[in-house]
Coordinates of C-alpha atoms in Angstrom, one line a residue:
X40 CA -36.0 -1.7 -41.6
X41 CA -40.5 -1.8 -41.4
X42 CA -41.5 1.5 -42.6
X43 CA -44.2 1.8 -39.5
X44 CA -44.4 5.3 -38.5
X45 CA -45.2 3.8 -34.5
X46 CA -41.9 4.5 -33.1
X47 CA -40.8 2.1 -30.3
X48 CA -37.9 3.9 -29.0
X49 CA -38.2 6.9 -27.1
X50 CA -37.4 10.1 -29.4
X51 CA -33.5 11.2 -27.2
X52 CA -32.4 7.6 -27.6
X53 CA -32.9 7.2 -30.8
X54 CA -30.7 10.0 -31.7
X55 CA -28.2 8.9 -28.7
X56 CA -24.7 6.5 -30.3
X57 CA -22.9 6.1 -26.8
X58 CA -25.2 3.3 -26.7
X59 CA -27.0 0.6 -29.6
X60 CA -30.5 0.1 -28.6
X61 CA -32.5 -2.4 -32.2
X62 CA -35.7 -3.6 -31.4
X63 CA -36.9 -6.8 -33.1
X64 CA -39.8 -9.4 -34.0
X65 CA -39.2 -12.5 -33.3
X66 CA -39.1 -13.5 -36.5
X67 CA -35.5 -11.9 -37.2
X68 CA -37.3 -8.0 -38.9
X69 CA -35.6 -5.4 -37.7
X70 CA -38.4 -3.0 -36.3
X71 CA -36.6 -0.3 -35.1
X72 CA -32.3 1.2 -33.9
X73 CA -31.2 4.4 -32.8
X74 CA -27.9 5.7 -34.4
X75 CA -25.8 3.9 -32.2
X76 CA -26.7 0.8 -33.6
X77 CA -26.6 2.1 -37.4
X78 CA -23.7 3.0 -36.7
X79 CA -21.7 0.0 -36.2
X80 CA -24.5 -1.6 -38.1
X81 CA -22.2 -1.3 -41.5
X82 CA -22.7 -2.8 -44.7
X83 CA -24.6 -5.6 -42.4
X84 CA -28.2 -6.9 -43.6
X85 CA -30.2 -4.3 -41.6
X86 CA -33.5 -6.5 -43.8
X87 CA -33.2 -9.8 -41.8
X88 CA -31.4 -8.7 -38.5
X89 CA -32.2 -12.2 -36.4
X90 CA -29.5 -14.5 -39.6
X91 CA -26.1 -11.7 -38.3
X92 CA -27.0 -12.5 -34.5
X93 CA -23.3 -14.8 -34.1
X94 CA -23.4 -15.3 -31.1
X95 CA -25.1 -16.1 -28.9
X96 CA -27.6 -17.5 -32.2
X97 CA -31.2 -15.6 -32.7
X98 CA -33.6 -18.5 -32.6
X99 CA -31.5 -20.3 -30.1
X100 CA -32.0 -17.2 -27.7
X101 CA -35.8 -17.8 -28.6
X102 CA -36.0 -20.8 -26.6
X103 CA -34.8 -20.0 -22.7
X104 CA -37.3 -19.0 -20.9
X105 CA -36.8 -15.3 -19.9
X106 CA -35.4 -14.1 -16.6
X107 CA -35.8 -10.8 -14.2
X108 CA -37.5 -8.6 -16.6
X109 CA -37.5 -10.9 -19.6
X110 CA -33.6 -11.0 -20.4
X111 CA -32.4 -13.9 -22.5
X112 CA -28.7 -12.8 -22.3
X113 CA -26.9 -11.6 -21.1
X114 CA -22.4 -10.8 -21.9
X115 CA -21.1 -10.8 -25.2
X116 CA -23.1 -10.5 -28.7
X117 CA -21.2 -11.2 -31.8
X118 CA -22.9 -10.1 -35.1
X119 CA -21.5 -9.8 -38.2
X120 CA -21.9 -12.5 -41.2
X121 CA -20.7 -15.8 -40.8
X122 CA -17.2 -15.6 -43.4
X123 CA -17.2 -12.3 -43.0
X124 CA -16.6 -9.4 -41.1
X125 CA -18.1 -9.8 -37.5
X126 CA -18.8 -7.0 -34.7
X127 CA -18.8 -8.0 -30.6
X128 CA -20.9 -6.3 -28.2
X129 CA -20.7 -6.1 -24.6
X130 CA -24.9 -6.0 -24.0
X131 CA -28.2 -7.1 -22.9
X132 CA -31.1 -9.0 -24.5
X133 CA -34.6 -9.1 -23.6
X134 CA -37.8 -10.1 -24.4
X135 CA -40.6 -8.0 -23.9
X136 CA -43.6 -7.5 -25.5
X137 CA -43.1 -10.5 -27.8
X138 CA -40.1 -8.4 -29.3
X139 CA -36.7 -9.6 -28.6
X140 CA -34.5 -6.3 -27.7
X141 CA -30.7 -5.9 -28.0
X142 CA -29.2 -3.2 -25.7
X143 CA -25.0 -3.0 -26.2
X144 CA -23.0 -1.0 -23.9
X145 CA -20.0 -1.4 -26.6
X146 CA -17.7 -1.8 -29.5
X147 CA -15.8 -4.8 -27.9
X148 CA -14.1 -5.4 -31.2
X149 CA -13.4 -0.9 -32.0
X150 CA -12.3 -1.4 -27.5
X151 CA -9.9 -3.9 -29.3
X152 CA -8.3 -2.2 -32.0
X153 CA -8.5 0.9 -29.1
X154 CA -6.2 -0.9 -26.8
X155 CA -3.6 -2.3 -29.3
X156 CA -3.2 1.5 -30.2
X157 CA -2.9 2.0 -26.7
X158 CA -0.4 -1.2 -26.8
X159 CA 1.7 0.8 -29.6
X160 CA 1.7 4.0 -28.0
X161 CA 2.3 2.1 -25.1
X162 CA 6.5 1.0 -27.0
X163 CA 6.5 3.6 -29.3
X164 CA 6.1 5.9 -25.3
X165 CA 8.8 3.0 -23.9
X166 CA 11.2 2.6 -27.1
X167 CA 11.2 7.0 -27.1
X168 CA 11.5 7.1 -23.3
X169 CA 14.4 5.1 -23.8
X170 CA 16.4 6.6 -26.8
X171 CA 15.8 10.1 -24.0
X172 CA 17.0 8.0 -20.8
X173 CA 20.6 6.7 -23.4
X174 CA 20.3 11.0 -25.2
X175 CA 19.9 12.4 -20.6
X176 CA 23.1 9.3 -20.2
X177 CA 25.0 10.8 -23.0
X178 CA 24.2 14.6 -21.6
X179 CA 25.3 14.0 -18.1
X180 CA 28.8 11.9 -19.0
X181 CA 29.5 15.0 -21.8
X182 CA 28.7 17.4 -19.6
X183 CA 30.6 15.7 -16.6
X184 CA 33.9 15.3 -18.8
X185 CA 33.9 19.0 -20.3
X186 CA 33.6 19.9 -15.5
X187 CA 36.5 17.3 -15.7
X188 CA 38.1 19.7 -18.2
X189 CA 37.3 23.1 -16.1
X190 CA 37.9 21.6 -12.7
X191 CA 41.6 20.1 -14.9
X192 CA 45.3 22.3 -15.5
X193 CA 44.9 21.0 -19.3
X194 CA 49.9 21.4 -18.4
X195 CA 50.4 18.9 -16.4
X196 CA 47.0 17.4 -16.1
X197 CA 46.2 17.6 -13.1
X198 CA 44.0 19.2 -10.6
X199 CA 43.1 23.1 -10.0
X200 CA 43.5 24.5 -6.5
X201 CA 39.8 25.0 -6.4
X202 CA 39.5 20.6 -6.3
X203 CA 42.0 21.3 -3.1
X204 CA 40.2 23.2 -1.3
X205 CA 36.9 21.5 -1.7
X206 CA 38.9 18.6 -0.5
X207 CA 39.7 20.8 2.0
X208 CA 36.4 21.5 3.1
X209 CA 35.7 17.8 3.5
X210 CA 38.8 16.7 5.7
X211 CA 38.4 19.3 7.7
X212 CA 34.9 18.2 8.2
X213 CA 36.3 15.0 9.3
X214 CA 39.5 16.2 10.6
X215 CA 36.3 17.9 13.9
X216 CA 34.9 14.4 13.1
X217 CA 37.6 12.0 14.7
X218 CA 40.5 14.4 15.3
X219 CA 42.5 12.2 11.9
X220 CA 45.3 13.8 11.2
X221 CA 45.4 15.4 8.2
X222 CA 49.2 17.4 6.0
X223 CA 49.5 20.0 3.6
X224 CA 52.7 20.1 1.5
X225 CA 53.5 22.3 -0.8
X226 CA 56.3 22.7 -3.0
X227 CA 57.7 25.7 -5.1
X228 CA 60.0 24.6 -7.8
X229 CA 63.7 26.6 -7.7
X230 CA 65.4 29.0 -9.8
X231 CA 61.9 28.7 -12.5
X232 CA 61.5 31.9 -14.1
X233 CA 65.5 31.8 -15.3
X234 CA 65.0 28.5 -16.9
X235 CA 62.1 30.0 -19.1
X236 CA 64.9 32.9 -20.2
X237 CA 67.9 30.7 -20.0
X238 CA 66.4 27.9 -21.7
X239 CA 62.3 28.7 -23.0
X240 CA 59.0 28.8 -22.1
X241 CA 58.3 24.9 -23.5
X242 CA 61.3 23.9 -21.2
X243 CA 60.1 25.5 -18.7
X244 CA 56.2 23.8 -19.4
X245 CA 57.9 19.8 -19.8
X246 CA 59.8 20.5 -17.0
X247 CA 56.5 21.4 -15.0
X248 CA 54.6 18.2 -16.9
X249 CA 57.9 15.9 -15.6
X250 CA 57.5 17.5 -11.8
X251 CA 53.9 16.6 -11.9
X252 CA 54.1 13.1 -13.0
X253 CA 57.2 12.4 -10.3
X254 CA 54.3 13.2 -8.2
X255 CA 51.2 11.4 -9.0
X256 CA 53.7 8.4 -9.3
X257 CA 55.1 9.3 -5.5
X258 CA 51.8 10.3 -3.3
X259 CA 49.1 7.8 -1.4
X260 CA 45.5 6.6 -3.9
X261 CA 44.0 8.7 -0.9
X262 CA 46.5 12.4 -1.3
X263 CA 45.5 14.5 -3.7
X264 CA 47.9 16.6 -5.9
X265 CA 47.0 19.7 -8.0
X266 CA 49.1 22.9 -9.7
X267 CA 49.4 25.2 -7.2
X268 CA 49.7 27.7 -8.9
X269 CA 52.2 29.1 -11.6
X270 CA 54.8 26.5 -10.5
X271 CA 53.8 25.6 -7.1
X272 CA 52.4 22.1 -6.2
X273 CA 50.3 21.6 -3.7
X274 CA 49.5 18.3 -1.6
X275 CA 46.9 17.1 0.5
X276 CA 48.2 14.2 3.2
X277 CA 44.7 12.7 5.3
X278 CA 46.0 10.6 7.9
X279 CA 49.5 12.6 7.8
X280 CA 50.8 13.2 10.4
X281 CA 54.8 15.9 11.0
X282 CA 56.0 13.3 10.1
X283 CA 55.1 11.0 7.4
X284 CA 54.8 14.4 5.8
X285 CA 57.9 15.5 6.6
X286 CA 59.4 12.3 4.8
X287 CA 57.2 12.4 2.3
X288 CA 58.2 16.4 1.6
X289 CA 62.2 14.1 1.5
X290 CA 61.3 11.6 -0.2
X291 CA 59.4 13.5 -3.4
X292 CA 62.5 16.5 -3.2
X293 CA 65.1 13.6 -3.8
X294 CA 63.7 12.3 -6.1
X295 CA 63.1 15.3 -7.9
X296 CA 66.7 15.5 -7.9
X297 CA 68.1 12.5 -8.8
X298 CA 67.1 13.7 -12.7
X299 CA 67.6 16.1 -15.6
X300 CA 65.9 17.6 -18.1
X301 CA 67.8 18.5 -20.7
X302 CA 69.2 21.0 -22.7
X303 CA 69.8 21.8 -18.6
X304 CA 72.2 20.9 -16.9
X305 CA 71.5 20.5 -13.6
X306 CA 68.6 18.7 -11.7
X307 CA 65.4 20.0 -10.7
X308 CA 65.2 21.5 -7.1
X309 CA 62.6 22.3 -5.6
X310 CA 61.7 25.1 -2.2
X311 CA 59.5 22.3 0.0
X312 CA 56.9 23.8 2.9
X313 CA 54.6 21.3 5.3
X314 CA 52.0 21.3 7.5
X315 CA 49.9 20.0 9.9
X316 CA 46.2 21.3 10.4
X317 CA 46.0 22.7 13.8
X318 CA 42.3 22.5 16.2
X319 CA 40.0 26.4 15.2
X320 CA 42.1 26.6 11.4
X321 CA 40.6 28.2 8.6
X322 CA 41.3 26.3 5.1
X323 CA 42.9 29.8 4.2
X324 CA 44.7 30.2 8.0
X325 CA 46.8 25.7 6.9
X326 CA 46.8 27.0 3.7
X327 CA 48.9 30.2 4.6
X328 CA 51.0 28.6 7.1
X329 CA 52.4 25.9 4.4
X330 CA 52.6 28.6 1.9
X331 CA 54.6 30.6 4.4
X332 CA 57.2 27.7 5.4
X333 CA 57.9 26.5 1.0
X334 CA 59.3 30.0 0.4
X335 CA 61.9 29.3 4.3
X336 CA 62.7 27.1 2.4
X337 CA 63.7 29.4 -1.1
X338 CA 65.0 32.1 1.7
X339 CA 66.6 30.3 3.5
X340 CA 68.7 28.1 0.8
X341 CA 66.3 26.3 -1.2
X342 CA 65.6 22.6 -3.0
X343 CA 64.7 21.4 1.4
X344 CA 61.9 21.3 3.8
X345 CA 60.2 23.8 6.1
X346 CA 58.4 22.4 9.0
X347 CA 55.6 25.1 10.1
X348 CA 55.4 26.1 13.3
X349 CA 52.4 26.3 15.3
X350 CA 52.8 30.7 16.3
X351 CA 52.0 30.2 11.8
X352 CA 52.8 34.4 12.7
X353 CA 56.2 33.2 14.0
X354 CA 58.0 33.0 11.3
X355 CA 61.6 32.4 13.3
X356 CA 59.3 29.5 14.5
X357 CA 59.7 27.1 11.4
X358 CA 61.5 24.6 11.1
X359 CA 64.0 24.5 7.9
X360 CA 65.1 21.4 6.8
X361 CA 67.3 20.5 4.1
X362 CA 68.6 16.5 4.6
X363 CA 72.2 17.7 2.1
X364 CA 73.0 21.2 4.5
X365 CA 73.1 18.7 7.0
X366 CA 75.0 15.7 5.1
X367 CA 78.0 17.9 4.4
X368 CA 78.0 19.1 8.1
X369 CA 77.7 15.9 9.4
X370 CA 81.5 15.1 7.0

């Protein structure tokens, strides 16, 4: 660079690093440059600045007719060595007072490196996002499984009563809209406490598991069976009227009575209560009528099906149905 003490560039521009500015003679000698240009010049030869113009070539520029404001070139400018380090800028080259002025706005090579780094960061971000998404799905699956376990009876595998409550709310809302029949069956295993006392709790658990299996095998896909209490089960029957519910309960009663769990010597029996939803009836009232119907079966001989009456508080209006007793009377 020339040792000329005269500065052609403003002091503020000499220290400015955001824009690269260089002033050269027509012979390519670097007269003056600011810190922005010197910082990106690196180890490029400063004594012959014109020689580092790769594209466009320095001396080819001087053959051009200057445009407005002495503009010789506007666009990309590549500086460096033919077989070495290069830097590409976005800028303009002017011819002013027989001197060549370079004003470079951005180091494109640095921008490209930054762009590559951003691309790498984007790839890393996407990979991390995919991993987090997979972990989130795995966590949701574990949480769903845990929730399912919490809402499931560990012995029988059936849902617990809270599932019946939520399903009943949905079915009752549907009943309000479409007035489609809805039935509930509750069964209470007969003489269960005596089984535990005589044969032990293991046999009692085996009976509960067996009853749950028979129920699951006998109901439809749209039905819901739950463990209602210690020795009680409930079956929700959508789209089922009184006759359909009675037939379903009686069929289940007969299936249970056809089997014996060793070391027991008598078949399993249960007392059934059946109710169909009434207008303006609450969930509690609906379940209570089915419970009282099952209790009626229990107190009138067990191993039978009772249909809840329309007036739920009047137990004497319940219709006790014991098919075995009916057969005996016919004989």
